[in-house]
Short mmCIF file of C-alpha atoms in Angstrom, two decimals:
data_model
loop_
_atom_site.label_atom_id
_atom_site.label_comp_id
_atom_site.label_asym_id
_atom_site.label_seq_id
_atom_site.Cartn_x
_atom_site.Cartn_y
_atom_site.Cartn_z
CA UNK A 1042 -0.06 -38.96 23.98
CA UNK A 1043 0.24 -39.73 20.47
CA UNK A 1044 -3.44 -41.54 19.82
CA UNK A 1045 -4.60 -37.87 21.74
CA UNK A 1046 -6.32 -35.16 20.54
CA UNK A 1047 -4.92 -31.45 21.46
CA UNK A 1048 -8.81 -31.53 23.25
CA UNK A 1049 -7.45 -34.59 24.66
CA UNK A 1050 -4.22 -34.07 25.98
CA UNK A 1051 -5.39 -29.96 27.52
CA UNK A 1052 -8.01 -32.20 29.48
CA UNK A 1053 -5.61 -34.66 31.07
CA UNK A 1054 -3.44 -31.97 31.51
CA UNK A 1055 -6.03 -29.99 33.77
CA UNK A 1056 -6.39 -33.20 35.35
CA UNK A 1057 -3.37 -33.66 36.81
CA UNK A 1058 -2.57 -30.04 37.34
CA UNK A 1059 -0.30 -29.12 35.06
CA UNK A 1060 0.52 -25.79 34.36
CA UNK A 1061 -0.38 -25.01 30.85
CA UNK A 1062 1.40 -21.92 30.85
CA UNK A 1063 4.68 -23.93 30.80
CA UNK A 1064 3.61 -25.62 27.44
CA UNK A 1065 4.24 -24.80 23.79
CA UNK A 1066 3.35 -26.27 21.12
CA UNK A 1067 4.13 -23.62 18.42
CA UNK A 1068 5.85 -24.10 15.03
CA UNK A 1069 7.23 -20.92 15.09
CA UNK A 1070 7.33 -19.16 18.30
CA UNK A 1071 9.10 -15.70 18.33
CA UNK A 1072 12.88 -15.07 19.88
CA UNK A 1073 11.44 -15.07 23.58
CA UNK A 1074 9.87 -17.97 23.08
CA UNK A 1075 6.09 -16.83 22.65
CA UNK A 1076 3.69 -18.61 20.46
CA UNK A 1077 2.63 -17.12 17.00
CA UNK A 1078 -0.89 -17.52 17.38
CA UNK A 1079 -1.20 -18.25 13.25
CA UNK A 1080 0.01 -21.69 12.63
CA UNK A 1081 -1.97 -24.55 12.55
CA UNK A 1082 -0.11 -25.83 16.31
CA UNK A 1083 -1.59 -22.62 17.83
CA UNK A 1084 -4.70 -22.47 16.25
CA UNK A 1085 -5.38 -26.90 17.14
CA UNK A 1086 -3.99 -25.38 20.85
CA UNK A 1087 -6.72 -22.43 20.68
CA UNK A 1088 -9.55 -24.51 19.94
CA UNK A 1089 -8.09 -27.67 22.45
CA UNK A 1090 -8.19 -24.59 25.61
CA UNK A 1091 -11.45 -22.91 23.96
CA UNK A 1092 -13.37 -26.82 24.05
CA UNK A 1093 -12.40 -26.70 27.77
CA UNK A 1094 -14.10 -23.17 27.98
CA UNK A 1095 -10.64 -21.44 28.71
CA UNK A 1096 -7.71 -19.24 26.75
CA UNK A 1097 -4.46 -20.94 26.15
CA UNK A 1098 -2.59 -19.39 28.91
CA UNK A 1099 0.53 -19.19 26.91
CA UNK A 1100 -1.80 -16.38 24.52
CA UNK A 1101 -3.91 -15.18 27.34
CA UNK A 1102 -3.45 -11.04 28.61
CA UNK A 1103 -1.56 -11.11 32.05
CA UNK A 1104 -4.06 -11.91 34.69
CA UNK A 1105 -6.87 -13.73 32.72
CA UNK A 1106 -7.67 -17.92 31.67
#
């Protein structure tokens, strides 16, 4: 995974069905464990899910992708 982009890596995740939602990749994620949304992690994550024309489920309102 490490010669991967974030694009990369949510692709070949959808692939082989992972489920995004338990994934983080945040740098500073708050006491229940949910991502920030501001540092560069979460914003490289946003843009990885966005490229793939979906929300980052881990950011995403209850119900939506």
């Amino acid at each position: 995974l490490g010669d991967m982009s974030k694009g990369e890596i949510v692709g070949r995740g959808l692939e082989l069905g992972v489920n995004c939602a338990d994934t983080t990749s945040c740098y500073d994620p708050d006491a229940q464990g949910q991502p920030c949304g501001h540092c560069d992690s979460c914003l490289h994550r946003d843009a990885a899910f966005a490229a793939h024309g979906l929300t980052d489920p881990r950011r995403a309102p209850a119900g939506a992708s």
